[in-house]
Short mmCIF file of C-alpha atoms in Angstrom, two decimals:
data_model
loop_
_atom_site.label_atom_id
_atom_site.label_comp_id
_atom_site.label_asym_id
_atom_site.label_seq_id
_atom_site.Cartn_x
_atom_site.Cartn_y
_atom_site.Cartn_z
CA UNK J 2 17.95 -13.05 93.36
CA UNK J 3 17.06 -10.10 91.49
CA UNK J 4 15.23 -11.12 87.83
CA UNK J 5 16.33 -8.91 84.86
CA UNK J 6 13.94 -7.81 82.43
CA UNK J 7 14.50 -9.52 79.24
CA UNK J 8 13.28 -7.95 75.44
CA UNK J 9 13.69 -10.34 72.43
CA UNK J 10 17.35 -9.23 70.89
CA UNK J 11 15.44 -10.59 67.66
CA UNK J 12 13.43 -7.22 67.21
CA UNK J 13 16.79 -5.00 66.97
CA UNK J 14 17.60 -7.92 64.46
CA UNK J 15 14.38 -7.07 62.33
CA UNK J 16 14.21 -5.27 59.50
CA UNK J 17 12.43 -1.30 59.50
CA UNK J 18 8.16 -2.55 58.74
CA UNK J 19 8.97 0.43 55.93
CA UNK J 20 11.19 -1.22 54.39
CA UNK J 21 9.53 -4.06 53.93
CA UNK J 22 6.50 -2.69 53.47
CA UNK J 23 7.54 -1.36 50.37
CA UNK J 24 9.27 -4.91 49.31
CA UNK J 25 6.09 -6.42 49.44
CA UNK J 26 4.23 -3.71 47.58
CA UNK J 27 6.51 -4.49 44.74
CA UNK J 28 6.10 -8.37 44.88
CA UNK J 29 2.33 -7.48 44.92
CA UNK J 30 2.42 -5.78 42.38
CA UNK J 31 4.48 -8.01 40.47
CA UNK J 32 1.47 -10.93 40.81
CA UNK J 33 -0.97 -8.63 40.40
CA UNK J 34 0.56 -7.73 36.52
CA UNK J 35 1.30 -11.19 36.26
CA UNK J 36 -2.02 -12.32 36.96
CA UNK J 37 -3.91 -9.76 34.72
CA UNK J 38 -1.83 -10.26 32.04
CA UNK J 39 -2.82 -14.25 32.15
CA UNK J 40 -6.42 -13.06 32.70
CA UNK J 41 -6.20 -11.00 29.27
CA UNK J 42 -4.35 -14.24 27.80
CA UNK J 43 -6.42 -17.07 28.93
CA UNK J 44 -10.02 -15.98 29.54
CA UNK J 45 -10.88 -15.16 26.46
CA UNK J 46 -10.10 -18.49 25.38
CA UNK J 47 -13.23 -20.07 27.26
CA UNK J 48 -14.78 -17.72 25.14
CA UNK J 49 -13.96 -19.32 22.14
CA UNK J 50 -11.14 -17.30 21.21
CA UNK J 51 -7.99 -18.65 19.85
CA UNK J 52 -4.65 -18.27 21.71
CA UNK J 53 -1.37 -18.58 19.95
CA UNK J 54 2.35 -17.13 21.37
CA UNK J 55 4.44 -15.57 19.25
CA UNK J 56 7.64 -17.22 18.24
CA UNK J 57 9.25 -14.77 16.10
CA UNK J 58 10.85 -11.63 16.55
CA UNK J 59 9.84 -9.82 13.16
CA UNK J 60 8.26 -7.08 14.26
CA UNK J 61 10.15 -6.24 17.64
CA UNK J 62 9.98 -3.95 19.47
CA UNK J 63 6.32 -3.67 18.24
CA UNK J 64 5.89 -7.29 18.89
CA UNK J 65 8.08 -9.31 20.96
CA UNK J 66 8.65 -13.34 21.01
CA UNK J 67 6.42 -14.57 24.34
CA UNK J 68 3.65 -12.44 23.68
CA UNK J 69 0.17 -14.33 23.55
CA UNK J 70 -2.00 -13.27 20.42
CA UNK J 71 -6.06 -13.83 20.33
CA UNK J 72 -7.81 -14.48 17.38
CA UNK J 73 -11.69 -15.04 16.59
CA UNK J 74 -12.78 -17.19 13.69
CA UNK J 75 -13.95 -15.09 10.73
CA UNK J 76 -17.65 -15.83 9.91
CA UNK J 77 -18.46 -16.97 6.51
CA UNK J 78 -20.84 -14.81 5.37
CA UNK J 79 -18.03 -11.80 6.26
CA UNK J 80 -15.57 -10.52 3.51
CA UNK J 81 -11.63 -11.25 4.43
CA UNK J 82 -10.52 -8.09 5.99
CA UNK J 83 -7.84 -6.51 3.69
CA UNK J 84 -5.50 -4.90 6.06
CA UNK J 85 -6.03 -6.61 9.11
CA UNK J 86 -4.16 -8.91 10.91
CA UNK J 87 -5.17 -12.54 10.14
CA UNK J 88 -3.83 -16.48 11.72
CA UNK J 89 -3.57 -18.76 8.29
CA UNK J 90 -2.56 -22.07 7.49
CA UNK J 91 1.05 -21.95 5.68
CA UNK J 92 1.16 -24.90 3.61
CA UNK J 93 4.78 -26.93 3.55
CA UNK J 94 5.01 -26.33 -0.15
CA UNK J 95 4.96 -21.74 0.95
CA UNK J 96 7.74 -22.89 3.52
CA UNK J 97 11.51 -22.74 3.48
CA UNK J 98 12.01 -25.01 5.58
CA UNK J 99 9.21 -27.32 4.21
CA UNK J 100 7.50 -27.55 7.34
CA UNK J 101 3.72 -26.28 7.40
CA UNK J 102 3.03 -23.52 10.31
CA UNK J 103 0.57 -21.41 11.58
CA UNK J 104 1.53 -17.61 10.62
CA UNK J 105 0.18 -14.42 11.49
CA UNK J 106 0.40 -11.44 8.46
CA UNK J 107 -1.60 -8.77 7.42
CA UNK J 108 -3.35 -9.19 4.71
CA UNK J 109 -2.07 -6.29 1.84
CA UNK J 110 -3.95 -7.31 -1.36
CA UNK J 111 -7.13 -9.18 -3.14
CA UNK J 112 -5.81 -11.08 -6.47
CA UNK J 113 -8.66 -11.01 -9.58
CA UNK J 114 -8.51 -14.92 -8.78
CA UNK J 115 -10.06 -15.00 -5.02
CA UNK J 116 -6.53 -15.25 -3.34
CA UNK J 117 -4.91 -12.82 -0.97
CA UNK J 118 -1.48 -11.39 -0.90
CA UNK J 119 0.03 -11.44 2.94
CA UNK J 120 3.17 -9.38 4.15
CA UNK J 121 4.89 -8.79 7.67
CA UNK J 122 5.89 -5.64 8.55
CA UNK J 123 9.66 -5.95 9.12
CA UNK J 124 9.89 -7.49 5.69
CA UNK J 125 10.64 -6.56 2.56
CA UNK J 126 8.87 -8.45 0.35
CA UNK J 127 5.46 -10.23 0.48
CA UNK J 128 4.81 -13.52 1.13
CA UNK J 129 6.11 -15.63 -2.05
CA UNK J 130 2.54 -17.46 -1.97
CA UNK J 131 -0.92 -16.28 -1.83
CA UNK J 132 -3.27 -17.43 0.93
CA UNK J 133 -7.14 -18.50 0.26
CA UNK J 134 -9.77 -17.67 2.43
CA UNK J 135 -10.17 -21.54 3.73
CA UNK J 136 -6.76 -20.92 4.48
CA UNK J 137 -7.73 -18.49 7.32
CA UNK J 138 -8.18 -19.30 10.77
CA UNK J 139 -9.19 -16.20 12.32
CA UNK J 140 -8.59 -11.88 12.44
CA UNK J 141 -6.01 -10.92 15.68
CA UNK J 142 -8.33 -9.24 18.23
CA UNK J 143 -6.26 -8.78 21.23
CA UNK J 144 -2.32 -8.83 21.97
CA UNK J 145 -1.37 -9.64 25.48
CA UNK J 146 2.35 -9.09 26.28
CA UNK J 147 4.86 -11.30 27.76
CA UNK J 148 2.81 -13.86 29.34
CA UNK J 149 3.18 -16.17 26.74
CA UNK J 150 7.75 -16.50 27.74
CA UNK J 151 7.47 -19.09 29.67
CA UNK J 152 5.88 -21.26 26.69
CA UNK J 153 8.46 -20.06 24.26
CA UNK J 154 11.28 -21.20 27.07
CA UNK J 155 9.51 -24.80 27.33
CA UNK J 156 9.46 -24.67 23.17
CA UNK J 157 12.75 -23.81 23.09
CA UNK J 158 14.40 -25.88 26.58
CA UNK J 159 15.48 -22.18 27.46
CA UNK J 160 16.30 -23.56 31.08
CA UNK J 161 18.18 -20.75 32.74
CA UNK J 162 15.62 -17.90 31.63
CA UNK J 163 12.47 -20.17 32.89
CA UNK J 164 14.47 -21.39 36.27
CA UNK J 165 15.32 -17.49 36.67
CA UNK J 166 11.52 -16.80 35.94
CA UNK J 167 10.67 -19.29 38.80
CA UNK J 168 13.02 -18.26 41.25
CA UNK J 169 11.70 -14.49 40.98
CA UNK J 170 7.97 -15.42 41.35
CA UNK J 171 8.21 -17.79 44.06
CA UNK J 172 10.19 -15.13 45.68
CA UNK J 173 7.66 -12.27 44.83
CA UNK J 174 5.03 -15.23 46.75
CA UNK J 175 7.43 -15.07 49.76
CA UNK J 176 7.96 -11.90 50.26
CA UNK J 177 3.79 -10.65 48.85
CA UNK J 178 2.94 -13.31 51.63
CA UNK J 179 4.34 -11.69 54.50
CA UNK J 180 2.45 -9.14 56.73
CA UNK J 181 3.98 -5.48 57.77
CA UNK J 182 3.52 -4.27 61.09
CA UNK J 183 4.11 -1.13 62.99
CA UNK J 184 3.12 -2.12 66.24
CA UNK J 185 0.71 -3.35 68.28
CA UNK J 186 -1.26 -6.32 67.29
CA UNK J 187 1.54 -9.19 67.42
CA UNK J 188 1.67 -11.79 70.52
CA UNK J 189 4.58 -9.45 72.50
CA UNK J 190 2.07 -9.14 75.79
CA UNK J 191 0.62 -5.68 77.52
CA UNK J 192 3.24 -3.02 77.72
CA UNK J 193 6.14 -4.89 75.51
CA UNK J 194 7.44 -2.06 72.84
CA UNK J 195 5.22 -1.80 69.54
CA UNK J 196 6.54 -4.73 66.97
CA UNK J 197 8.32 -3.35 63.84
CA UNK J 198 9.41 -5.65 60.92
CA UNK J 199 7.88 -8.17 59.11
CA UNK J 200 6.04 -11.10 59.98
CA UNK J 201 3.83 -14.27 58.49
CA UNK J 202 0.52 -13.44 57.96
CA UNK J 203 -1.97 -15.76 58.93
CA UNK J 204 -3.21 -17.96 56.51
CA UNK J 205 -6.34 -15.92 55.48
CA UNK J 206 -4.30 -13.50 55.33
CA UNK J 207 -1.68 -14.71 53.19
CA UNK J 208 -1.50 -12.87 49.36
CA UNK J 209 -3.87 -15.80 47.63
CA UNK J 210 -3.63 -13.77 44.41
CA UNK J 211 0.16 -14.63 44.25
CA UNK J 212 -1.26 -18.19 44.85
CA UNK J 213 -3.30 -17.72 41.63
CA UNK J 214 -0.66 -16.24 39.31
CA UNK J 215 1.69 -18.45 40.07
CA UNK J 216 -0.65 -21.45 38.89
CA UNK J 217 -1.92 -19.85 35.79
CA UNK J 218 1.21 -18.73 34.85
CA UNK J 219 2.79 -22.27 35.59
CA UNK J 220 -0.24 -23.81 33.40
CA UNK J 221 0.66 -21.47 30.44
CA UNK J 222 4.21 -22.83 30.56
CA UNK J 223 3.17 -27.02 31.25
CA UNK J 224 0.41 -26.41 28.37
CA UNK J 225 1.62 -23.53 26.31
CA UNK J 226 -1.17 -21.97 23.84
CA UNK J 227 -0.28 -23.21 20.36
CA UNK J 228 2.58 -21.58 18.69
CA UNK J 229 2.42 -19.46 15.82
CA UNK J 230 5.22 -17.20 13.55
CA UNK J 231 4.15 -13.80 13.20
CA UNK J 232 5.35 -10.49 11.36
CA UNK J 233 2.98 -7.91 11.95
CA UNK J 234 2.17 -5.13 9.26
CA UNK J 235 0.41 -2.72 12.20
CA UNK J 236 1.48 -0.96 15.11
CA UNK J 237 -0.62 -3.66 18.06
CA UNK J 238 -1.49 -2.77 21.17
CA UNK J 239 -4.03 -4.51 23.98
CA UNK J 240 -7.10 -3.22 22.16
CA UNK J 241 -10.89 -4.99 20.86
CA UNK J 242 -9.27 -4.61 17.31
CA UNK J 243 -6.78 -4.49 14.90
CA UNK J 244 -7.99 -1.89 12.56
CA UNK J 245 -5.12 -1.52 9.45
CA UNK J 246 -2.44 1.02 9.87
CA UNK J 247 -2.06 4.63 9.03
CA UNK J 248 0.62 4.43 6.19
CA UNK J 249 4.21 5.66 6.84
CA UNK J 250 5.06 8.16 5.28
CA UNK J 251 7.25 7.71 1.96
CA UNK J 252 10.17 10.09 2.00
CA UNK J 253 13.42 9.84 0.22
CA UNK J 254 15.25 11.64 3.61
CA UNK J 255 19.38 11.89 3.18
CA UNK J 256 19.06 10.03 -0.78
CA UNK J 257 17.44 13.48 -1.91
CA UNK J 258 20.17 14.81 -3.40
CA UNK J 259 21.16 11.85 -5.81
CA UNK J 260 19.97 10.46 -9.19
CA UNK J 261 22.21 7.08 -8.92
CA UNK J 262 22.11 4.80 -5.81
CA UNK J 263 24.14 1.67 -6.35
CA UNK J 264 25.09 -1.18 -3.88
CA UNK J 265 27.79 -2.54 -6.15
CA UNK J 266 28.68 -0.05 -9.15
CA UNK J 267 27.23 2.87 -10.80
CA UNK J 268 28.87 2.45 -14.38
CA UNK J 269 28.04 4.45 -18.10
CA UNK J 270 28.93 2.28 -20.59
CA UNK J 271 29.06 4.97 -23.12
CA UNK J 272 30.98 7.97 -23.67
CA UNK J 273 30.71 10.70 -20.64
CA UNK J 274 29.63 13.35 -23.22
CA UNK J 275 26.25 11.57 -23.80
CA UNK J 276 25.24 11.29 -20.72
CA UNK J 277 23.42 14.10 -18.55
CA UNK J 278 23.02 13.73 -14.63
CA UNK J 279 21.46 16.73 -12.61
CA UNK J 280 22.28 15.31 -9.26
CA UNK J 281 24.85 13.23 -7.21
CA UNK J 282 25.65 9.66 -7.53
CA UNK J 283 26.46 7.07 -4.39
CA UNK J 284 27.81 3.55 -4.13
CA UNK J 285 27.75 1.45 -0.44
CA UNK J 286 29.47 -0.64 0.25
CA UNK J 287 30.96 -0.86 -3.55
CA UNK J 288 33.43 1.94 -4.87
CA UNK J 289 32.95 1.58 -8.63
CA UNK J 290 31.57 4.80 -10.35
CA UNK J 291 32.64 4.84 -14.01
CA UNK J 292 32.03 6.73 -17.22
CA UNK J 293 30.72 10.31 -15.86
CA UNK J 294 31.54 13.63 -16.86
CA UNK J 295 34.56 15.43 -15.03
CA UNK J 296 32.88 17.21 -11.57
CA UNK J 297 29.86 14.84 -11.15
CA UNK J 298 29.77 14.90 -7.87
CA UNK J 299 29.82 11.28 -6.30
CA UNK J 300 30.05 9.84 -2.69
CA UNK J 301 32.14 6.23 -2.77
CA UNK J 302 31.16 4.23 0.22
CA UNK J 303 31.52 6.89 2.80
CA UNK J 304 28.89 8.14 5.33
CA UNK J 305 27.26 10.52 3.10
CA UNK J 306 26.67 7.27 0.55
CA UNK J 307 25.81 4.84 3.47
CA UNK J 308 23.14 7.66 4.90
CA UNK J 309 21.81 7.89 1.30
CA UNK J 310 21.44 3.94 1.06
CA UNK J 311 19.86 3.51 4.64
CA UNK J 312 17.27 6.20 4.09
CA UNK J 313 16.31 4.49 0.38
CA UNK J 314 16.10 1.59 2.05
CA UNK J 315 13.28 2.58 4.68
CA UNK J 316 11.34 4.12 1.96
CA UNK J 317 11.56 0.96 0.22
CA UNK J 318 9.96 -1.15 3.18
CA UNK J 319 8.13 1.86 3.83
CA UNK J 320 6.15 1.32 0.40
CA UNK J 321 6.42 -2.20 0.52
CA UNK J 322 4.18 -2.32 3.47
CA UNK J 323 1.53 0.05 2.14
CA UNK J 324 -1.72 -1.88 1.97
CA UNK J 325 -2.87 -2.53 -2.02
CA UNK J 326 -5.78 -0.09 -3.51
CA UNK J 327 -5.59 -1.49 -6.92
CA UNK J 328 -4.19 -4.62 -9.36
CA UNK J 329 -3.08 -2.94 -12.60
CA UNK J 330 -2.09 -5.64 -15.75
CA UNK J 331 0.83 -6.94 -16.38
CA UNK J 332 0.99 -4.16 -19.81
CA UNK J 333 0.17 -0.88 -17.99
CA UNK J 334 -1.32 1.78 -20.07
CA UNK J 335 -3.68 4.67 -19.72
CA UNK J 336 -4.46 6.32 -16.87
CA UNK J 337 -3.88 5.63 -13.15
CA UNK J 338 -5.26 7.20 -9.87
CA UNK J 339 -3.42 7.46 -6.99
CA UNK J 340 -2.81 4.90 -4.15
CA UNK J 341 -0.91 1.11 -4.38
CA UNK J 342 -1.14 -0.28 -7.09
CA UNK J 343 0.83 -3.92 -7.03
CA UNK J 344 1.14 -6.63 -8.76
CA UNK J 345 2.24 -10.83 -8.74
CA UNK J 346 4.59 -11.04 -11.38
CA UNK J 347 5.96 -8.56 -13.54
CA UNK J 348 5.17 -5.15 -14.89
CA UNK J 349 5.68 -3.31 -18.32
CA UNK J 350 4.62 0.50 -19.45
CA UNK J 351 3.58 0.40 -22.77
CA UNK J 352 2.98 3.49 -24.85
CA UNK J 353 1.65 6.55 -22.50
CA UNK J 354 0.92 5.77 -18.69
CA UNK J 355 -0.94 9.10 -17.35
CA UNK J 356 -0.47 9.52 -13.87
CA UNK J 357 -3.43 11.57 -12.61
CA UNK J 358 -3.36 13.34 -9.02
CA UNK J 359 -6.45 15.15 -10.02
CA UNK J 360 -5.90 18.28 -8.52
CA UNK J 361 -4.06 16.95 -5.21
CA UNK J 362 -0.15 17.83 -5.40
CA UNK J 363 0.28 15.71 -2.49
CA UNK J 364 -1.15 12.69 -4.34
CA UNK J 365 1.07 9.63 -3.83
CA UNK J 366 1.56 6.79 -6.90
CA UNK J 367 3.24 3.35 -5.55
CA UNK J 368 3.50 0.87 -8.48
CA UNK J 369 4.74 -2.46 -7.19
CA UNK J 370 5.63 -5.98 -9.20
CA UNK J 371 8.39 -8.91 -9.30
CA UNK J 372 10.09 -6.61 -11.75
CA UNK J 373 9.70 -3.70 -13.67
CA UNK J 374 10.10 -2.33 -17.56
CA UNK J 375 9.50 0.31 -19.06
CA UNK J 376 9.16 -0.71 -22.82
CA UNK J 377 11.25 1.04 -25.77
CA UNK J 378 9.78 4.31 -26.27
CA UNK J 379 6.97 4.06 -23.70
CA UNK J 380 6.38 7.58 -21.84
CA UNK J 381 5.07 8.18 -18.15
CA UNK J 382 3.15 11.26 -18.43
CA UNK J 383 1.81 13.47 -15.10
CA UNK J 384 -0.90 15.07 -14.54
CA UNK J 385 -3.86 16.79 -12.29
CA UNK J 386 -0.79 17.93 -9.99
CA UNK J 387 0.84 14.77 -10.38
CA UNK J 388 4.50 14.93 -9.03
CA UNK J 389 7.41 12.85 -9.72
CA UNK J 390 8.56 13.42 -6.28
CA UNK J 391 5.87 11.93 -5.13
CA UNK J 392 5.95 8.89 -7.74
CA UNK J 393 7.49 5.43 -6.32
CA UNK J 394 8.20 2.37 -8.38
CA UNK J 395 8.94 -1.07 -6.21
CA UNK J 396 10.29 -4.08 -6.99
CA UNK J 397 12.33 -7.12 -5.54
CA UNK J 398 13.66 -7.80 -8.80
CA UNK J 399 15.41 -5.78 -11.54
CA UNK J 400 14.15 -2.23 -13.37
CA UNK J 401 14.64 -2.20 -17.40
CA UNK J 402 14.54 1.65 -18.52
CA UNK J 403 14.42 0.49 -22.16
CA UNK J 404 15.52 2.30 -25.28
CA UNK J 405 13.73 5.95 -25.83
CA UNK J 406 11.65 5.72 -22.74
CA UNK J 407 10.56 9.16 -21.12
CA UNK J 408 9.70 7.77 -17.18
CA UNK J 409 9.02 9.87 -13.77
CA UNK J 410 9.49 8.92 -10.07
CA UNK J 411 11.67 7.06 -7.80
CA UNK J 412 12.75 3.48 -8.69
CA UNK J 413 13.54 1.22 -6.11
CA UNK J 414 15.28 -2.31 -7.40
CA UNK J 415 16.48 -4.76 -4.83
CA UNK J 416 18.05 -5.92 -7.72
CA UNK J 417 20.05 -4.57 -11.00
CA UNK J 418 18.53 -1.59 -12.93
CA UNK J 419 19.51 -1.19 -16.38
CA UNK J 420 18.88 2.45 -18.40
CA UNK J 421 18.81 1.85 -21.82
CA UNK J 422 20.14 4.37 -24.62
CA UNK J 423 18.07 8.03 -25.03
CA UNK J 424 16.20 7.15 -22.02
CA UNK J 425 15.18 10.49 -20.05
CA UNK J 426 14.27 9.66 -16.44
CA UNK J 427 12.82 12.14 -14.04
CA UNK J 428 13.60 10.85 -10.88
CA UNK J 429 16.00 8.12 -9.14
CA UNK J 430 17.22 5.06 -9.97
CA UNK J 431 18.28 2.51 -6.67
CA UNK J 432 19.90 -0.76 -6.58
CA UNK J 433 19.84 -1.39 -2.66
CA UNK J 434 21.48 -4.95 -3.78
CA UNK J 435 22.70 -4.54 -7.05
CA UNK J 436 24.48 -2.26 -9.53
CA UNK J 437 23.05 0.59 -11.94
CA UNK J 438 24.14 0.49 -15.83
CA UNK J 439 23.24 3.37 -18.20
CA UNK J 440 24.11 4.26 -21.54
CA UNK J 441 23.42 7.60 -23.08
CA UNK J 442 20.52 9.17 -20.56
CA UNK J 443 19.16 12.12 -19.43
CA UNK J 444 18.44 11.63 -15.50
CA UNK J 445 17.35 14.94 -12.97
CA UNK J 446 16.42 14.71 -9.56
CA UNK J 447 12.77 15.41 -8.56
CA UNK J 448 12.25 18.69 -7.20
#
């Protein structure tokens, strides 16, 4: 009986070793990111570093919930860094929700009485309560992206996205584990055709890096680093430091062209003769402009208005996230450099406020409080190159342009603003979440 020769049907079965060759460079790789990324999160921690994840997502896309944050402790004999990134104690009592937490701000401002004023970058306003320095933990040192997810899916019983995260790295171990051939140096015998597909690798072989992100990674979501909310004031990246920002810039964009921004109403309570406005007016989403000469030119609630609001809006954050150079009185009078100069509480101009840009046209003046006045027949005076383009008032509460007052610059009101009788204003006047009242004014865009 004639014997056929017989070749495995299994090898036409087998997938090209190319093909998989380049499957398991992408698992690889995979492990390999996961397992540096753990490195960055958890070594430093037998270091004595601190490891917290983020929970929050108040500065995405900067910072992202999942990602692992290092901090060091802050020596004593060091000053607090003012505009670095620092882990405090929140005390229940600075809580909405009454719960104490760990947080992670920027620190923006040193109060005369020892305390600091803390702000995150997405938000508008600082924190309602200043921190002390026992209060501080430690300065942000290192950011290490993503690793941290699977704690944040434990924290918050996310089951599908951690069983999904399983399933993909045990099958990234699978598939890193296996060994590409092109022929040759398998068990086929002298003279059989070279091998080509995929294979197990012997054990020694076998990707024990995979091995080793898998079980870090599985620690970090068994034992997850301790939690901590966070809203950044910095641009982070995986650096030695967090040195402070470079400030945005503070530009008025698409609200250039108007003297009157309101959210609800723009409304002159006095005859339309007595009033004077050299620029347009805009209301979003209200559509209640009232008591303005014939041909003012005004925008109700359309995309022109909206574009206007959206752009005041940014500069508003934009300036409320510029780190404090100076803590003026509550009475401001006299004369004022430029830089940030804010407040806890309220602020009033009394007599003659000299703005002084000594010689620099570009000189920028932010005055930020809890709310703003400008006192009967008080005057804002400019000087040294001072402009009132570049002049920006801030406030989360309501602006009073009282009776007589000569004022300069852009005010920005989260709340109502209210121009008084024979008040001249060079500059703006914004509610983003309230309305504007005037009665008898003189008001002229910046140029």
């Amino acid at each position: 009986m004639t014997r056929a020769t017989t070749t495995s049907r299994s090898r036409a079965l087998t997938p090209p070793g190319w093909g998989w060759l380049v499957v398991a460079t992408v698992a690889r790789s995979y492990l390999v990111l996961l397992a540096a990324l753990a490195a960055v999160a958890f070594v430093p921690g037998m270091l004595g570093w601190h490891t917290s994840v983020v929970q929050t997502g108040s500065m995405m896309p900067a910072i992202n919930p999942g990602d692992v944050v290092l901090t060091t402790s802050l020596p004593d004999d060091r000053p607090v860094p003012v505009g670095a990134v620092v882990q405090f104690d929140s005390p229940a009592e600075a809580e909405p929700s009454g719960v104490a937490k760990i947080r992670l701000h920027r620190i923006v401002g040193a109060n005369d009485d020892g305390t600091f004023v803390t702000a995150g970058d997405a938000n508008a306003e600082f924190d309602s309560t200043p921190i002390t320095r026992d209060q501080i933990i430690g300065q942000g040192r290192l950011l290490a992206p993503y690793i941290g997810l699977p704690s944040l899916w434990v924290t918050h019983r996310d089951v599908p996205a951690l069983a999904t995260w399983l399933a993909v790295t045990a099958l990234a171990i699978a598939l890193a584990s296996r060994r590409t051939t092109t022929g040759g140096d398998d068990d086929t015998g002298a003279g059989a055709p070279p091998a080509r597909g995929a294979h197990p690798a012997p054990p020694a072989r076998r990707t024990a890096l995979a091995l080793v992100a898998l079980a870090v990674a599985a620690g970090a979501a068994v034992e997850p680093p301790q939690p901590a909310a966070a809203a950044f004031t910095a641009r982070t990246s995986m650096t030695s430091t967090w040195a402070a920002a470079i400030p945005a810039p503070l530009t008025v964009g698409r609200a250039a062209p108007y003297a009157l921004i309101g959210s609800t109403a723009v409304m002159n309570s006095g005859p339309s003769t007595q009033v004077n406005i050299t620029g347009s007016i805009a209301t979003s989403p209200g559509t209640i402009v009232t008591g303005f000469p014939w041909g003012t030119s005004v925008d109700l609630a359309n995309s022109a208005a909206r574009n206007a609001k959206a752009d005041a809006t940014t500069l508003y954050a934009a300036a409320a996230r510029r780190p404090t150079t100076a803590t003026p009185a509550a009475v401001l009078t006299g004369t004022l450099r430029p830089g940030t100069h804010r407040r806890t509480g309220g602020l009033a101009v009394s007599g003659t406020l000299t703005l002084d840009a000594q010689g620099d046209p570009s000189a920028v003046f932010v005055l930020a409080a809890d709310s703003i006045t400008a006192r009967a027949g008080s005057t804002v005076r400019l000087t040294g190159g001072a402009s009132a383009a570049n002049v920006y008032w801030v406030t989360p509460g309501t602006v009073n342009l009282l009776t007589g007052s000569t004022s300069a610059g852009t005010y920005l009101a989260q709340g109502n603003v209210t121009i008084e009788r024979d008040t001249t204003l060079t500059g703006r006047a914004i509610s983003l979440g309230g309305y504007v009242s005037l009665l008898r004014a003189d008001i002229t865009v910046p140029r």
